[in-house]
Tab-separated table of C-alpha atoms in Angstrom:
chain	number	residue	atom	x	y	z
A	9	ALA	CA	116.346	90.126	117.753
A	10	GLN	CA	113.153	91.678	116.467
A	11	ARG	CA	111.890	90.034	113.324
A	12	VAL	CA	108.654	89.661	111.371
A	13	THR	CA	108.274	86.811	108.928
A	14	GLN	CA	105.674	86.631	106.186
A	15	PRO	CA	106.325	83.314	104.448
A	16	GLU	CA	104.249	83.948	101.324
A	17	LYS	CA	105.321	86.529	98.747
A	18	LEU	CA	102.174	86.017	96.698
A	19	LEU	CA	98.782	84.602	97.565
A	20	SER	CA	96.107	84.149	94.915
A	21	VAL	CA	92.531	83.301	95.834
A	22	PHE	CA	89.196	83.313	94.061
A	23	LYS	CA	86.560	85.896	94.921
A	24	GLY	CA	84.408	84.631	97.782
A	25	ALA	CA	87.076	82.235	99.057
A	26	PRO	CA	88.569	82.555	102.558
A	27	VAL	CA	91.884	84.344	102.946
A	28	GLU	CA	94.643	83.842	105.491
A	29	LEU	CA	97.848	85.861	105.332
A	30	LYS	CA	100.462	84.438	107.650
A	31	CYS	CA	102.672	86.431	109.995
A	32	ASN	CA	105.113	85.165	112.632
A	33	TYR	CA	107.241	87.339	114.830
A	34	SER	CA	110.246	87.260	117.120
A	35	TYR	CA	110.495	89.854	119.905
A	36	SER	CA	111.974	89.947	123.403
A	37	GLY	CA	109.042	91.205	125.430
A	38	SER	CA	105.439	91.886	124.533
A	39	PRO	CA	105.115	93.668	121.205
A	40	GLU	CA	102.200	95.348	119.581
A	41	LEU	CA	101.257	93.875	116.221
A	42	PHE	CA	99.829	95.622	113.169
A	43	TRP	CA	98.726	94.920	109.643
A	44	TYR	CA	99.401	97.627	107.053
A	45	VAL	CA	98.013	97.581	103.512
A	46	GLN	CA	99.142	99.277	100.329
A	47	TYR	CA	96.634	99.399	97.470
A	48	SER	CA	97.853	100.065	93.943
A	49	ARG	CA	99.244	103.595	93.586
A	50	GLN	CA	98.307	104.495	97.182
A	51	ARG	CA	100.365	105.063	100.284
A	52	LEU	CA	100.903	102.583	103.062
A	53	GLN	CA	98.024	102.697	105.536
A	54	LEU	CA	97.095	100.978	108.754
A	55	LEU	CA	94.552	98.188	108.332
A	56	LEU	CA	94.245	96.989	111.902
A	57	ARG	CA	96.180	96.592	115.136
A	58	HIS	CA	96.103	93.971	117.816
A	59	ILE	CA	95.381	96.365	120.660
A	60	SER	CA	92.103	97.499	119.096
A	61	ARG	CA	90.751	93.984	118.570
A	62	GLU	CA	88.722	95.338	115.681
A	63	SER	CA	87.486	94.101	112.333
A	64	ILE	CA	88.260	96.349	109.394
A	65	LYS	CA	86.861	95.681	105.905
A	66	GLY	CA	85.955	92.205	107.111
A	67	PHE	CA	89.536	91.396	108.146
A	68	THR	CA	90.478	90.157	111.610
A	69	ALA	CA	93.752	89.107	113.196
A	70	ASP	CA	94.313	87.241	116.433
A	71	LEU	CA	97.536	87.404	118.380
A	72	ASN	CA	98.719	83.934	119.384
A	73	LYS	CA	101.552	84.441	121.851
A	74	GLY	CA	102.250	80.706	122.122
A	75	GLU	CA	102.862	80.410	118.394
A	76	THR	CA	104.141	84.003	118.073
A	77	SER	CA	101.739	84.547	115.196
A	78	PHE	CA	99.375	87.289	114.051
A	79	HIS	CA	97.690	85.879	110.976
A	80	LEU	CA	95.258	88.052	108.997
A	81	LYS	CA	91.976	86.444	107.985
A	82	LYS	CA	88.885	87.231	105.979
A	83	PRO	CA	86.084	84.728	105.381
A	84	PHE	CA	85.120	85.911	101.872
A	85	ALA	CA	87.673	87.686	99.678
A	86	GLN	CA	86.624	90.569	97.449
A	87	GLU	CA	88.386	91.853	94.341
A	88	GLU	CA	89.056	95.177	96.072
A	89	ASP	CA	91.123	93.328	98.675
A	90	SER	CA	93.884	92.855	96.104
A	91	ALA	CA	96.868	94.724	97.533
A	92	MET	CA	100.214	94.367	99.276
A	93	TYR	CA	99.893	93.470	102.956
A	94	TYR	CA	102.610	94.049	105.557
A	95	CYS	CA	102.704	92.691	109.069
A	96	ALA	CA	104.600	94.896	111.546
A	97	LEU	CA	105.470	95.083	115.225
A	98	SER	CA	106.536	97.752	117.662
A	99	GLY	CA	107.113	98.265	121.349
A	100	GLN	CA	104.081	98.646	123.544
A	101	SER	CA	104.193	102.273	124.451
A	102	GLY	CA	104.936	105.675	123.054
A	103	ASN	CA	106.441	106.385	119.692
A	104	THR	CA	108.611	103.477	118.647
A	105	PRO	CA	109.774	102.466	115.174
A	106	LEU	CA	107.957	99.713	113.335
A	107	VAL	CA	109.609	96.481	112.234
A	108	PHE	CA	108.006	95.211	109.030
A	109	GLY	CA	107.831	91.871	107.295
A	110	LYS	CA	108.622	91.609	103.603
A	111	GLY	CA	104.972	91.675	102.656
A	112	THR	CA	102.506	89.388	100.895
A	113	ARG	CA	100.816	90.349	97.666
A	114	LEU	CA	97.178	89.244	97.719
A	115	SER	CA	95.535	88.758	94.350
A	116	VAL	CA	91.795	88.091	94.331
A	117	ILE	CA	90.650	86.524	91.088
A	118	ALA	CA	87.126	87.170	89.829
B	8	GLY	CA	93.241	117.515	106.681
B	9	ALA	CA	96.473	117.216	104.747
B	10	GLY	CA	98.432	114.050	105.196
B	11	VAL	CA	102.169	113.521	105.226
B	12	SER	CA	103.768	114.876	102.065
B	13	GLN	CA	107.153	114.077	100.551
B	14	THR	CA	109.119	115.802	97.833
B	15	PRO	CA	110.268	115.034	95.264
B	16	SER	CA	108.145	112.036	94.336
B	17	ASN	CA	110.937	110.765	92.099
B	18	LYS	CA	114.637	111.545	92.082
B	19	VAL	CA	117.208	110.244	89.625
B	20	THR	CA	120.825	111.011	90.419
B	21	GLU	CA	124.262	109.869	89.345
B	22	LYS	CA	126.500	107.769	91.544
B	23	GLY	CA	128.557	109.966	93.816
B	24	LYS	CA	126.132	112.894	93.915
B	25	TYR	CA	124.452	114.391	96.972
B	26	VAL	CA	120.654	114.281	97.415
B	27	GLU	CA	118.128	115.731	99.824
B	28	LEU	CA	114.684	114.272	100.409
B	29	ARG	CA	112.024	116.304	102.174
B	30	CYS	CA	109.175	115.276	104.461
B	31	ASP	CA	106.286	117.469	105.656
B	32	PRO	CA	104.528	115.706	108.545
B	33	ILE	CA	100.940	116.155	109.614
B	34	SER	CA	100.624	119.459	111.450
B	35	GLY	CA	101.113	119.039	115.179
B	36	HIS	CA	102.685	115.592	114.984
B	37	THR	CA	105.706	115.491	117.263
B	38	ALA	CA	107.224	112.222	116.072
B	39	LEU	CA	108.682	111.726	112.602
B	40	TYR	CA	110.187	108.566	111.120
B	41	TRP	CA	112.195	107.741	108.024
B	42	TYR	CA	112.069	104.271	106.499
B	43	ARG	CA	113.672	102.821	103.389
B	44	GLN	CA	111.969	100.232	101.198
B	45	SER	CA	114.080	98.329	98.718
B	46	LEU	CA	112.526	96.273	95.923
B	47	GLY	CA	110.767	93.205	97.263
B	48	GLN	CA	111.299	94.174	100.888
B	49	GLY	CA	109.225	95.712	103.619
B	50	PRO	CA	110.038	99.186	104.940
B	51	GLU	CA	113.177	99.290	107.096
B	52	PHE	CA	113.633	101.839	109.856
B	53	LEU	CA	116.295	104.510	109.416
B	54	ILE	CA	115.807	107.269	111.996
B	55	TYR	CA	113.173	108.646	114.352
B	56	PHE	CA	112.746	112.220	115.631
B	57	GLN	CA	110.888	113.338	118.707
B	58	GLY	CA	110.568	117.089	118.203
B	59	THR	CA	113.839	118.467	116.897
B	60	GLY	CA	116.110	115.746	118.217
B	61	ALA	CA	116.923	112.355	116.782
B	62	ALA	CA	115.630	109.929	119.400
B	63	ASP	CA	116.922	106.858	117.561
B	64	ASP	CA	119.225	106.814	114.535
B	65	SER	CA	120.252	103.180	114.830
B	66	GLY	CA	118.844	102.314	111.419
B	67	LEU	CA	121.051	104.661	109.401
B	68	PRO	CA	123.246	102.321	107.324
B	69	ASN	CA	126.423	104.430	107.418
B	70	ASP	CA	127.722	107.968	107.854
B	71	ARG	CA	126.703	108.970	104.325
B	72	PHE	CA	123.147	109.219	105.625
B	73	PHE	CA	122.057	112.128	107.806
B	74	ALA	CA	118.708	113.659	108.706
B	75	VAL	CA	117.629	116.902	110.343
B	76	ARG	CA	114.442	118.400	111.721
B	77	PRO	CA	115.561	121.841	112.861
B	78	GLU	CA	112.186	123.319	113.839
B	79	GLY	CA	110.406	120.151	114.867
B	80	SER	CA	108.270	120.011	111.754
B	81	VAL	CA	109.763	119.489	108.279
B	82	SER	CA	112.561	116.955	108.036
B	83	THR	CA	115.248	116.472	105.399
B	84	LEU	CA	117.062	113.204	104.761
B	85	LYS	CA	120.478	113.826	103.263
B	86	ILE	CA	122.549	111.245	101.412
B	87	GLN	CA	126.148	111.997	100.464
B	88	ARG	CA	128.184	110.244	97.759
B	89	THR	CA	125.208	108.205	96.621
B	90	GLU	CA	125.722	104.591	95.596
B	91	ARG	CA	123.606	102.376	93.345
B	92	GLY	CA	122.636	100.371	96.424
B	93	ASP	CA	120.908	103.459	97.822
B	94	SER	CA	118.208	103.116	95.159
B	95	ALA	CA	114.937	102.559	97.006
B	96	VAL	CA	111.690	104.205	98.036
B	97	TYR	CA	112.241	106.432	101.046
B	98	LEU	CA	109.160	106.672	103.252
B	99	CYS	CA	108.373	109.225	105.907
B	100	ALA	CA	105.786	108.766	108.644
B	101	SER	CA	104.562	110.946	111.479
B	102	SER	CA	102.583	110.374	114.639
B	103	PRO	CA	101.128	112.526	117.427
B	104	ALA	CA	102.304	112.600	121.024
B	105	GLY	CA	100.470	110.385	123.443
B	106	GLN	CA	100.505	107.364	125.662
B	107	GLY	CA	100.199	103.786	124.616
B	108	VAL	CA	100.482	102.535	121.070
B	109	ILE	CA	100.389	105.415	118.610
B	110	GLN	CA	99.483	105.084	114.924
B	111	GLN	CA	101.998	106.186	112.300
B	112	TYR	CA	100.756	107.944	109.169
B	113	PHE	CA	102.812	107.410	106.041
B	114	GLY	CA	103.667	109.677	103.158
B	115	PRO	CA	103.650	108.595	99.513
B	116	GLY	CA	107.409	108.113	99.444
B	117	THR	CA	110.269	109.373	97.303
B	118	ARG	CA	111.609	106.923	94.740
B	119	LEU	CA	115.374	107.417	94.528
B	120	THR	CA	117.250	105.947	91.583
B	121	VAL	CA	121.035	106.124	91.533
B	122	THR	CA	122.507	105.489	88.067
C-alpha cells in the first residue's frame, strides 16, 4: 500500500535554529518524493522534489531508500518559514495522483 | 499567467442537497485532479482526468460523487445527497502533458460545509 507518514503534527523552533521535518513512506516500487508547502491564506505549492536535487529557500531533502525517508531540512530557520508542510509521493512517470502525508505545522519563534 | 481557479470559494449547504464545485485549470494543461482535504488531514486523491476522460476515479468515496470534464478544460465535481461527512476543502490541481515527473499546480480550494 502507498502511504506517507509525517509523525509530527506541530514543530516549534526558534529563529536561527536548525529544522528537520520528518517524512517516511511506503511504496511498492520506486516513487518520486515531493515536499509541498502552504503558507497562511495561500494555496498549496511545490517546495521541492527529489528528482531535481535542488535547494529551495534554504531547504533540502535527501531520499534515503534504505530507511524509506525523505526528511526536509534547513540549517537556520526564519520566521517566514512558518507554514504547513506536506510530504507527498507519486509514481515515477507521467501524470499520476499524489499521495500526501497529514502534514506538519512549522512554527518559527522569534 | 493565471493559475488554477476554483469556484465558489465557500459553499454552505444543507444535508441531502446537491452541490457542484467548479475548477478552471491552467490553460493548456491536459491533466486535472480533484483532491479532498478534511480537517487535520493531508489532501486525498479523488479523481484524475487526462483530457476529457477520467483516467483514474479510484479515490471517489461512493456513487454520490461524480466529476466531468466535457471539453477537456473546465471540470465540475458533483456531490449528490450531501452528508455532514462531506464537509472538507476540495482542491483541484492541473498539470501539463509530458514525460517524467510532472508538477501539479493547485487551486485555492472550495470549502464545503454541510449543515
